[in-house]
XYZ file of C-alpha atoms in Angstrom:
653
model
C -50.869 37.995 3.044
C -51.092 35.000 5.383
C -47.741 33.329 6.172
C -47.384 29.856 4.670
C -46.644 27.173 7.286
C -44.979 23.861 6.530
C -45.033 20.708 8.658
C -41.672 19.336 9.781
C -41.120 15.987 11.491
C -38.190 16.432 13.893
C -36.444 13.212 14.914
C -34.297 13.396 18.042
C -34.885 10.439 20.293
C -38.600 10.897 19.784
C -40.582 12.306 16.866
C -42.084 15.808 17.049
C -44.306 17.568 14.528
C -43.463 21.250 14.179
C -45.190 23.862 11.996
C -42.874 26.679 10.844
C -43.023 29.374 8.169
C -41.638 28.289 4.794
C -37.975 29.336 4.523
C -37.276 28.928 8.265
C -33.733 27.720 8.876
C -33.228 24.175 10.116
C -31.605 25.637 13.232
C -34.635 27.763 14.149
C -36.877 24.769 13.589
C -34.703 22.768 16.001
C -34.907 25.599 18.544
C -38.692 25.395 18.415
C -38.683 21.592 18.743
C -35.810 21.010 21.171
C -35.004 24.323 22.822
C -32.128 26.646 22.058
C -29.606 24.951 24.358
C -29.877 21.570 22.646
C -30.253 23.016 19.147
C -26.951 24.899 19.495
C -25.135 21.593 19.979
C -26.102 20.359 16.507
C -23.231 20.599 14.012
C -25.255 19.457 10.979
C -28.785 18.372 10.171
C -30.144 15.529 8.084
C -33.001 16.672 5.841
C -34.775 13.608 4.464
C -31.549 11.747 5.233
C -29.200 14.161 3.418
C -26.514 15.927 5.464
C -26.939 19.730 5.340
C -25.845 22.934 7.095
C -27.901 23.863 10.173
C -28.593 27.191 8.416
C -30.351 25.477 5.484
C -33.803 27.021 4.821
C -36.688 24.531 4.893
C -38.798 24.944 1.759
C -41.308 22.141 2.209
C -42.486 19.286 4.390
C -39.600 17.044 5.401
C -38.007 14.864 8.045
C -35.429 16.810 10.050
C -32.818 15.261 12.332
C -30.161 17.124 14.321
C -26.664 15.669 13.950
C -24.523 16.019 17.060
C -20.763 15.522 17.586
C -19.950 11.814 17.728
C -22.325 10.834 14.918
C -20.297 8.880 12.354
C -22.444 10.285 9.544
C -20.935 13.707 10.245
C -17.258 12.761 10.542
C -16.333 13.308 6.894
C -18.003 16.736 6.744
C -16.497 17.651 10.134
C -13.052 16.812 8.777
C -13.702 18.854 5.650
C -14.491 21.833 7.876
C -11.090 21.256 9.502
C -9.487 21.385 6.037
C -11.049 24.833 5.568
C -9.806 25.869 9.010
C -6.292 24.779 8.031
C -6.513 26.680 4.736
C -7.571 29.823 6.603
C -4.613 29.430 8.973
C -2.203 28.977 6.038
C -3.570 32.066 4.256
C -3.109 34.145 7.407
C 0.453 32.909 7.956
C 1.452 32.797 4.269
C -0.758 35.327 2.410
C 0.858 34.553 -0.972
C -0.213 30.875 -0.784
C -2.647 29.809 -3.514
C -5.477 27.407 -2.663
C -5.947 24.194 -4.641
C -8.210 21.495 -3.140
C -8.811 20.220 0.390
C -11.034 17.132 0.703
C -11.697 14.870 3.654
C -10.285 11.329 3.495
C -10.882 8.040 5.283
C -8.070 8.964 7.690
C -8.651 12.718 8.019
C -8.138 15.513 5.504
C -5.547 17.321 3.430
C -5.162 20.582 1.550
C -2.901 21.371 -1.415
C -1.199 24.764 -1.559
C 0.950 26.500 -4.158
C 3.624 28.254 -2.100
C 7.128 29.517 -2.849
C 8.141 28.686 0.709
C 8.487 24.907 1.156
C 6.675 23.916 4.342
C 8.684 22.147 7.058
C 7.738 20.528 10.419
C 8.115 23.876 12.207
C 5.593 25.414 9.801
C 3.218 22.557 10.596
C 3.398 23.468 14.284
C 2.687 27.146 13.515
C -0.247 26.300 11.242
C -1.754 24.023 13.900
C -1.254 26.709 16.556
C -3.080 29.252 14.365
C -5.897 26.728 13.746
C -6.398 26.386 17.507
C -6.551 30.174 17.871
C -9.175 30.393 15.089
C -11.147 27.591 16.740
C -11.265 29.447 20.067
C -12.787 32.480 18.342
C -15.844 30.428 17.237
C -15.945 32.254 13.878
C -19.315 31.846 12.117
C -19.153 29.852 8.864
C -21.623 31.116 6.267
C -22.735 29.673 2.954
C -23.141 32.005 0.003
C -24.508 31.146 -3.433
C -23.013 32.924 -6.461
C -23.664 32.845 -10.174
C -20.737 31.065 -11.763
C -19.442 34.091 -13.689
C -19.527 36.143 -10.505
C -17.614 33.383 -8.671
C -14.977 33.231 -11.423
C -14.427 36.980 -11.167
C -14.463 36.791 -7.342
C -11.612 34.249 -7.209
C -9.741 35.831 -10.108
C -9.535 39.082 -8.159
C -8.119 37.119 -5.211
C -5.457 35.587 -7.486
C -6.748 32.044 -6.835
C -6.044 30.582 -10.285
C -6.731 26.974 -9.235
C -10.249 27.875 -8.083
C -10.778 29.798 -11.347
C -9.721 26.708 -13.332
C -12.178 24.511 -11.429
C -14.984 27.049 -11.888
C -14.371 27.413 -15.623
C -14.531 23.639 -15.917
C -17.850 23.606 -14.026
C -19.142 26.346 -16.305
C -18.209 24.240 -19.317
C -20.252 21.402 -17.820
C -23.316 23.640 -17.657
C -23.240 24.685 -13.995
C -24.944 28.071 -13.480
C -24.267 28.736 -9.798
C -21.973 27.512 -7.046
C -21.704 27.793 -3.285
C -18.902 29.507 -1.387
C -18.201 29.211 2.324
C -16.838 32.213 4.206
C -15.314 32.567 7.669
C -13.845 35.880 8.799
C -12.595 37.026 5.381
C -11.516 33.563 4.240
C -13.538 32.230 1.286
C -13.464 28.841 -0.389
C -15.358 27.178 -3.198
C -17.262 24.253 -1.693
C -20.499 22.270 -1.883
C -20.538 21.845 1.902
C -21.983 21.212 4.354
C -19.888 22.730 7.160
C -20.152 23.152 10.911
C -21.907 26.377 12.068
C -18.759 27.950 13.510
C -15.070 27.167 14.045
C -15.605 26.606 17.776
C -16.908 23.132 16.978
C -13.482 22.196 15.520
C -11.422 21.316 18.579
C -9.847 17.872 18.199
C -7.419 17.838 15.268
C -3.775 17.218 14.474
C -1.598 17.995 11.444
C 0.320 14.828 10.675
C 2.588 15.113 7.638
C 3.753 16.928 4.503
C 4.042 15.708 0.931
C 4.358 16.940 -2.629
C 1.445 16.533 -5.030
C 1.041 17.546 -8.656
C -2.011 19.655 -9.414
C -4.733 17.220 -10.516
C -2.235 14.348 -10.267
C -0.475 15.273 -13.535
C 3.317 15.657 -13.441
C 3.046 18.223 -16.261
C 1.283 20.525 -13.794
C 2.841 22.508 -10.910
C 4.048 20.649 -7.833
C 1.987 21.677 -4.799
C 2.586 21.348 -1.063
C 0.141 18.903 0.521
C -0.526 19.177 4.240
C -2.185 16.163 5.858
C -4.191 16.223 9.052
C -6.795 14.299 10.951
C -9.715 15.167 13.200
C -12.025 13.341 15.595
C -14.887 14.187 17.895
C -13.010 13.236 21.087
C -9.443 13.443 22.384
C -9.450 9.731 23.173
C -10.264 8.896 19.527
C -7.461 11.174 18.337
C -4.998 9.657 20.815
C -5.893 6.134 19.700
C -5.499 7.130 16.046
C -2.098 8.767 16.606
C -0.905 5.664 18.454
C -2.020 3.542 15.492
C -0.254 5.958 13.158
C 2.967 5.640 15.137
C 2.610 1.863 15.101
C 2.092 2.017 11.328
C 5.326 4.004 11.014
C 7.156 1.350 13.023
C 5.727 -1.303 10.700
C 6.382 0.625 7.458
C 7.439 -2.028 4.945
C 9.914 0.345 3.291
C 11.853 0.813 6.533
C 11.639 -2.847 7.562
C 12.471 -3.996 4.031
C 15.770 -2.139 4.296
C 16.550 -3.087 7.908
C 15.786 -6.778 7.355
C 17.431 -6.802 3.897
C 14.316 -8.054 2.143
C 14.135 -5.802 -0.931
C 15.293 -2.491 -2.326
C 14.562 -0.023 -5.133
C 17.487 1.464 -7.011
C 17.414 4.705 -8.980
C 19.994 3.081 -11.277
C 17.443 0.398 -12.143
C 14.382 2.649 -12.166
C 11.545 3.711 -9.854
C 8.825 1.175 -9.139
C 11.040 -1.804 -10.027
C 11.772 -4.147 -7.119
C 15.070 -5.847 -6.337
C 14.425 -8.922 -4.196
C 17.323 -9.579 -1.780
C 18.155 -13.149 -0.640
C 15.913 -13.130 2.450
C 13.009 -11.488 0.610
C 13.416 -13.848 -2.334
C 13.391 -16.810 0.075
C 10.088 -15.666 1.599
C 8.720 -15.175 -1.913
C 9.767 -18.732 -2.791
C 7.799 -20.083 0.185
C 4.749 -18.046 -0.813
C 5.038 -19.288 -4.397
C 5.591 -22.923 -3.330
C 2.467 -22.851 -1.171
C 0.543 -21.132 -3.979
C 1.603 -23.678 -6.594
C 1.014 -26.707 -4.355
C -2.453 -25.530 -3.403
C -3.400 -24.885 -7.028
C -2.228 -28.314 -8.131
C -4.247 -29.909 -5.303
C -7.363 -28.116 -6.549
C -7.118 -29.157 -10.182
C -5.325 -26.187 -11.717
C -2.660 -26.490 -14.408
C 0.390 -24.205 -14.650
C 1.154 -21.894 -17.544
C 4.187 -19.764 -18.383
C 3.875 -16.990 -20.963
C 6.216 -14.389 -22.546
C 6.721 -10.851 -21.263
C 6.069 -9.183 -24.629
C 3.716 -9.691 -27.551
C 2.945 -8.139 -30.904
C 1.142 -4.831 -30.592
C -1.769 -6.234 -32.602
C -2.595 -8.588 -29.703
C -3.298 -5.592 -27.472
C -5.485 -4.096 -30.203
C -7.594 -7.240 -30.300
C -7.818 -7.411 -26.502
C -8.927 -3.772 -26.300
C -6.029 -2.709 -24.084
C -4.851 -0.112 -26.596
C -8.356 1.387 -26.580
C -8.951 1.379 -22.834
C -5.564 0.971 -21.163
C -2.926 2.592 -23.384
C -1.941 5.270 -20.842
C -0.902 2.505 -18.409
C 1.182 0.626 -20.987
C 4.803 1.152 -21.895
C 5.761 2.430 -25.320
C 6.053 -0.113 -28.137
C 9.386 -1.433 -29.429
C 10.273 -2.273 -33.016
C 11.742 -5.737 -33.694
C 12.276 -6.886 -37.304
C 9.955 -4.086 -38.432
C 7.194 -5.500 -36.227
C 5.800 -3.535 -33.280
C 5.847 -5.315 -29.901
C 4.650 -4.203 -26.475
C 5.479 -5.382 -22.968
C 2.493 -7.015 -21.301
C 0.287 -5.252 -18.731
C -1.855 -8.389 -18.263
C -1.665 -12.138 -18.806
C -5.195 -12.813 -20.075
C -4.606 -12.702 -23.872
C -1.747 -15.220 -23.569
C -3.961 -17.710 -21.754
C -6.619 -17.263 -24.426
C -3.992 -17.897 -27.112
C -3.171 -21.224 -25.446
C -6.890 -22.041 -25.293
C -7.291 -21.228 -28.997
C -4.258 -23.327 -29.976
C -6.631 -26.218 -30.704
C -10.333 -27.035 -30.762
C -11.884 -27.625 -27.326
C -14.727 -29.927 -26.283
C -17.328 -29.460 -23.539
C -15.914 -32.652 -21.996
C -12.642 -30.844 -21.105
C -14.374 -28.347 -18.847
C -13.755 -26.905 -16.370
C -10.332 -25.721 -17.528
C -8.407 -24.049 -14.696
C -5.143 -22.404 -15.707
C -2.882 -20.364 -13.452
C 0.339 -18.423 -13.762
C 2.589 -16.301 -11.593
C 2.903 -13.867 -14.449
C 5.062 -10.753 -14.260
C 3.461 -7.704 -15.885
C 4.499 -4.075 -16.353
C 2.294 -1.024 -16.043
C 3.183 2.628 -16.181
C 2.360 4.376 -12.914
C 3.068 8.063 -12.395
C 6.158 8.698 -10.294
C 4.160 10.522 -7.628
C 1.908 7.495 -7.076
C 4.711 4.937 -6.531
C 4.948 3.671 -2.955
C 7.418 0.968 -1.960
C 5.964 -2.453 -2.728
C 2.384 -1.201 -2.624
C 2.431 0.673 -5.950
C 5.047 -0.449 -8.462
C 5.655 -0.607 -12.205
C 6.667 -4.254 -12.501
C 4.886 -6.919 -10.479
C 3.914 -10.567 -10.485
C 0.218 -11.399 -10.436
C -1.068 -14.645 -8.980
C -3.263 -14.936 -12.013
C -5.720 -17.625 -13.059
C -8.364 -18.032 -15.723
C -11.192 -20.520 -15.724
C -12.993 -21.583 -18.893
C -16.300 -23.162 -17.920
C -19.735 -24.139 -19.152
C -22.750 -22.185 -17.850
C -23.880 -25.180 -15.751
C -20.514 -25.171 -13.941
C -20.439 -21.494 -12.947
C -22.008 -21.754 -9.467
C -19.776 -24.607 -8.335
C -16.598 -23.057 -9.731
C -17.215 -19.713 -8.015
C -17.681 -21.551 -4.705
C -14.413 -23.378 -5.294
C -12.552 -20.139 -5.962
C -14.013 -18.518 -2.838
C -13.152 -21.530 -0.689
C -9.573 -21.536 -1.958
C -9.222 -17.766 -1.524
C -10.364 -17.740 2.087
C -8.262 -20.773 2.990
C -5.104 -19.218 1.588
C -5.763 -15.859 3.269
C -6.290 -17.619 6.619
C -2.976 -19.457 6.251
C -1.259 -16.080 5.870
C -2.994 -14.866 9.025
C -5.841 -12.823 7.522
C -9.180 -13.941 8.934
C -10.907 -10.550 8.835
C -12.083 -9.202 5.517
C -14.852 -7.277 3.765
C -16.522 -8.719 0.678
C -18.136 -6.636 -2.079
C -20.325 -7.772 -4.966
C -20.107 -5.322 -7.868
C -23.011 -5.406 -10.303
C -23.711 -4.247 -13.883
C -22.641 -0.677 -14.748
C -24.489 1.576 -17.193
C -22.083 0.734 -20.020
C -21.474 -2.975 -20.457
C -20.818 -5.690 -23.002
C -22.689 -8.974 -23.235
C -26.386 -9.665 -22.836
C -28.476 -8.719 -19.818
C -29.364 -12.409 -19.477
C -25.684 -13.382 -19.126
C -25.080 -10.567 -16.643
C -28.005 -11.681 -14.512
C -26.865 -15.304 -14.620
C -23.271 -14.415 -13.683
C -24.298 -12.006 -10.923
C -26.683 -14.605 -9.502
C -23.883 -17.184 -9.520
C -21.573 -14.862 -7.572
C -24.360 -13.995 -5.141
C -25.448 -17.618 -4.690
C -21.874 -18.661 -3.929
C -21.543 -15.976 -1.252
C -24.896 -16.854 0.296
C -24.303 -20.594 0.037
C -21.064 -20.253 1.975
C -22.668 -17.976 4.564
C -20.331 -15.072 3.727
C -21.565 -11.582 4.593
C -21.105 -9.086 1.756
C -22.095 -5.642 0.570
C -23.575 -5.042 -2.846
C -21.825 -2.315 -4.835
C -24.470 -1.402 -7.450
C -23.174 -0.457 -10.884
C -19.508 -0.894 -9.891
C -18.794 -3.993 -11.940
C -16.273 -3.635 -14.763
C -17.732 -3.160 -18.241
C -17.008 -6.791 -19.160
C -18.656 -8.513 -16.180
C -19.666 -8.562 -12.476
C -17.086 -9.266 -9.795
C -16.416 -10.108 -6.161
C -13.695 -8.138 -4.360
C -12.254 -9.210 -1.016
C -10.461 -6.597 1.089
C -8.424 -8.030 3.949
C -7.965 -6.231 7.267
C -4.535 -6.208 8.877
C -3.580 -6.033 12.555
C -4.077 -2.239 12.528
C -7.559 -2.674 11.004
C -6.447 -1.203 7.696
C -8.168 -2.486 4.579
C -6.206 -3.859 1.594
C -7.609 -4.921 -1.766
C -6.164 -8.331 -2.644
C -8.533 -10.949 -4.000
C -10.850 -10.480 -6.946
C -13.102 -12.817 -8.934
C -14.360 -11.414 -12.251
C -16.685 -12.870 -14.863
C -15.682 -11.754 -18.380
C -18.048 -11.527 -21.360
C -15.696 -9.324 -23.395
C -12.472 -11.189 -24.169
C -14.141 -14.452 -25.263
C -16.025 -12.456 -27.910
C -12.993 -10.395 -28.981
C -10.843 -13.509 -29.433
C -13.647 -15.736 -30.764
C -13.226 -18.266 -27.940
C -15.376 -21.358 -28.591
C -15.902 -24.951 -27.569
C -17.897 -27.745 -29.191
C -20.940 -28.505 -27.086
C -22.790 -31.744 -26.513
C -24.996 -30.767 -29.461
C -21.982 -30.647 -31.787
C -22.311 -26.870 -32.206
C -19.790 -24.152 -31.220
C -20.522 -22.276 -27.971
C -18.794 -19.437 -26.117
C -17.479 -20.519 -22.713
C -17.744 -18.379 -19.604
C -14.357 -16.944 -18.668
C -13.498 -16.122 -15.071
C -10.448 -14.065 -14.070
C -9.282 -14.431 -10.498
C -6.398 -13.372 -8.309
C -6.141 -14.556 -4.715
C -3.231 -12.504 -3.418
C -3.232 -9.785 -6.077
C 0.370 -8.919 -6.862
C 3.106 -10.718 -4.936
C 4.906 -7.415 -4.381
C 1.924 -5.682 -2.823
C 0.909 -8.751 -0.824
C 4.450 -9.064 0.533
C 4.328 -5.403 1.576
C 1.064 -6.047 3.409
C 2.580 -9.130 5.089
C 5.611 -7.134 6.275
C 3.389 -4.482 7.868
C 0.856 -6.967 9.263
C 3.587 -8.891 11.101
C 5.911 -5.932 11.633
C 8.627 -8.024 9.956
C 8.250 -10.774 12.600
C 6.989 -13.414 10.160
C 5.405 -16.636 11.380
C 7.813 -19.553 11.582
C 6.755 -21.069 8.252
C 7.585 -17.817 6.420
C 10.601 -16.611 8.427
C 13.716 -16.576 6.191
C 15.788 -17.701 9.204
C 13.784 -19.858 11.604
C 16.484 -20.445 14.198
C 19.950 -19.122 14.956
C 22.460 -20.886 17.208
C 24.236 -18.465 19.550
C 27.463 -19.470 21.283
C 28.593 -18.163 24.670
C 32.319 -18.549 23.830
C 34.490 -19.939 21.030
C 34.796 -23.332 22.749
C 31.129 -23.984 21.977
C 31.501 -23.422 18.204
C 31.813 -27.066 17.152
C 28.570 -28.044 18.888
C 26.846 -24.968 17.405
C 27.956 -25.979 13.901
C 26.652 -29.512 14.444
C 23.282 -28.210 15.707
C 22.961 -25.961 12.665
C 23.751 -28.761 10.204
C 21.380 -31.248 11.868
C 18.573 -28.712 11.755
C 19.270 -27.881 8.122
C 19.189 -31.587 7.383
C 15.616 -31.592 8.682
C 14.689 -28.731 6.356
C 14.879 -26.002 9.000
C 16.373 -22.695 7.925
C 19.083 -22.353 10.564
C 22.176 -20.200 10.996
C 24.902 -19.957 13.624
C 26.480 -16.827 15.104
C 30.037 -17.882 16.001
C 31.483 -14.407 16.444
C 33.623 -13.632 19.467
C 31.015 -11.233 20.877
C 29.098 -11.061 24.150
C 26.009 -13.263 24.217
C 23.769 -10.282 25.087
C 24.811 -8.485 21.918
C 24.155 -11.575 19.805
C 20.682 -11.939 21.331
C 19.821 -8.270 20.714
C 20.937 -8.465 17.080
C 18.961 -11.683 16.507
C 15.885 -9.997 17.984
C 16.349 -7.009 15.670
C 16.478 -9.472 12.765
C 13.194 -10.888 14.145
C 14.425 -14.501 14.076
C 11.783 -16.708 15.773
C 14.172 -18.894 17.803
C 17.578 -18.245 19.344
C 19.262 -21.450 20.455
C 21.809 -20.714 23.206
C 24.728 -23.131 23.622
C 27.202 -22.965 26.535
C 29.084 -25.470 28.641
C 25.941 -27.202 29.984
C 24.419 -27.530 26.534
C 27.620 -28.927 25.028
C 27.859 -31.476 27.828
C 24.211 -32.565 27.568
C 24.060 -32.173 23.774
C 21.096 -29.805 24.048
C 20.174 -26.208 23.229
C 18.416 -23.606 25.383
C 15.712 -21.978 23.212
C 14.735 -18.335 23.547
C 12.006 -16.736 21.403
C 12.311 -13.353 19.699
C 9.860 -11.846 22.201
C 12.170 -12.782 25.101
C 10.530 -15.987 26.399
C 13.101 -18.556 27.630
C 12.472 -22.324 27.484
C 14.043 -25.281 29.213
C 16.908 -27.030 27.437
C 15.875 -29.412 24.637
C 17.711 -32.031 22.621
C 17.994 -31.341 18.903
C 15.247 -33.788 17.904
C 12.769 -32.133 20.285
C 13.750 -28.700 18.990
C 13.191 -29.836 15.408
C 9.743 -31.204 16.325
C 8.848 -27.926 18.063
C 9.678 -25.859 14.974
C 8.030 -28.318 12.572
C 4.821 -28.300 14.612
C 4.796 -24.509 14.624
C 5.339 -24.538 10.845
C 2.241 -26.685 10.331
C -0.040 -24.817 12.723
C -1.263 -22.031 10.342
C -2.311 -24.634 7.767
C -4.124 -26.791 10.331
C -5.845 -23.788 11.902
C -6.958 -22.548 8.469
C -8.536 -25.928 7.670
C -10.299 -26.067 11.040
C -11.808 -22.583 10.504
C -12.980 -23.443 6.983
């Protein structure tokens, strides 16, 4: 019987047509097209654009591209191969360890293990050492397809109960076969793809340990999670580890304690933030700016209660869709109440307190509303993931003809405020209609077009996220990038077709008939807690002058300079500058070092010369010394620096 040939287009710098027998591996096809030496360097292939193993058999005509180390398309799969390498090392060092899951992540990879022996940093070193030894052996990695019942029995015999649980779940979903990857006696359930052999896995580092509940449920066993990262080059790894170390230095939990900004007390409860005087002062300045800017732009302030009757959350749909994130109800006068997870229904209640006319629109209402949501203990993280937080919330009630202009206004305000806080790099996403949605297709199209037109009209680059809108409407998400190029979700603009219908929200139109307004939810900063955490890490605790809780501290050389120091402090406070004085009988060098550790922007040195000339000698927290200035000049200097972020933000608008 004549062998069937298939035509393959090989793309590697230039296009080549290759005819090979059906079933030929991608690798052998590359050998024919590129030569064995070059083909062996490929760690994956792209078949019609999909990443696959180099051993994948070619069953029909296709486009074939070799993927070499350094190709960003391969990084995630490369890291997943490193997770398997780590799991193999753990199984060799700790044979009783049970395997859970080991995915790649944006920063690297991790693997969860069920072990009696709690891993420690020394274990991490031994695991990494064994990984390097396995890498040097260039162990072939082979894919094997099994019927699902065979795979269940295979892992059951190995005592891998977590793999058995996953397989039984897949079987229940109708899966009939699965793939398993094997390397020198180590086997793992995996879709793949993986590198051809362990010798390709050279540049990796195990970074940390953590606990993690199986499948994220605290009712399940606590597992040991080992984190690692991997790159194609040593330089990339070095740069990443330096960024990681810088991130540790900037960790808001450490700085929050050192700078006395906030704390979390087990006596109060996890995920509940205690704002200390300096942190509360920064929060006040954030809130003052927020309120002033909203009033300038035609918003009105609301204040709403922290609890409401349980029936409100039935009407809003929260008890149907959000109950697991809400706290248990409380009984008051035989009526069931629940603490609020969101502010929206309260704003609607104010809207519905009287009949509204089309002439009143647009209505822009905002509130710094504190809400409470249940988050699992294992997910809590300083200020970034909490159980009680204050949203910078706002709701707009508008007519359809006002939608485009209002969205532009919200975007303009969002970007201005982010720039003032020092965030001028961000990624914008437009999330469109999901499969399950409420409202009419016509309204969805109109709302999505309004969001898109606003982005285009303002010249803002964005990515479309198809089908990722929430069920009640499309949205724009803005993720800011900090000084370490990390991405943080803060701002969101959401069109809502659901709540106006649930609460029968109406207005009387120009035609005298009732109409349903368009409702827009928006948050600029997200939660104040999370945003403050991002600010701490972005600035490393060295806040810009306008946000610094102490803007200047007067440092005396000896006790005989105390009276002048007190006068300087009081004059500066009289001009609205947040000033302190360190009058302790300590060496000046010690006072300077302590002020630098507190990250105070200006240290004002006063000695004999300064007392005589009624001046101060300024020194910045980064060690720059300035010529002596009189108090009025010093005040002007600080005031000008206070204004600069606002002026710069307007200029960049």
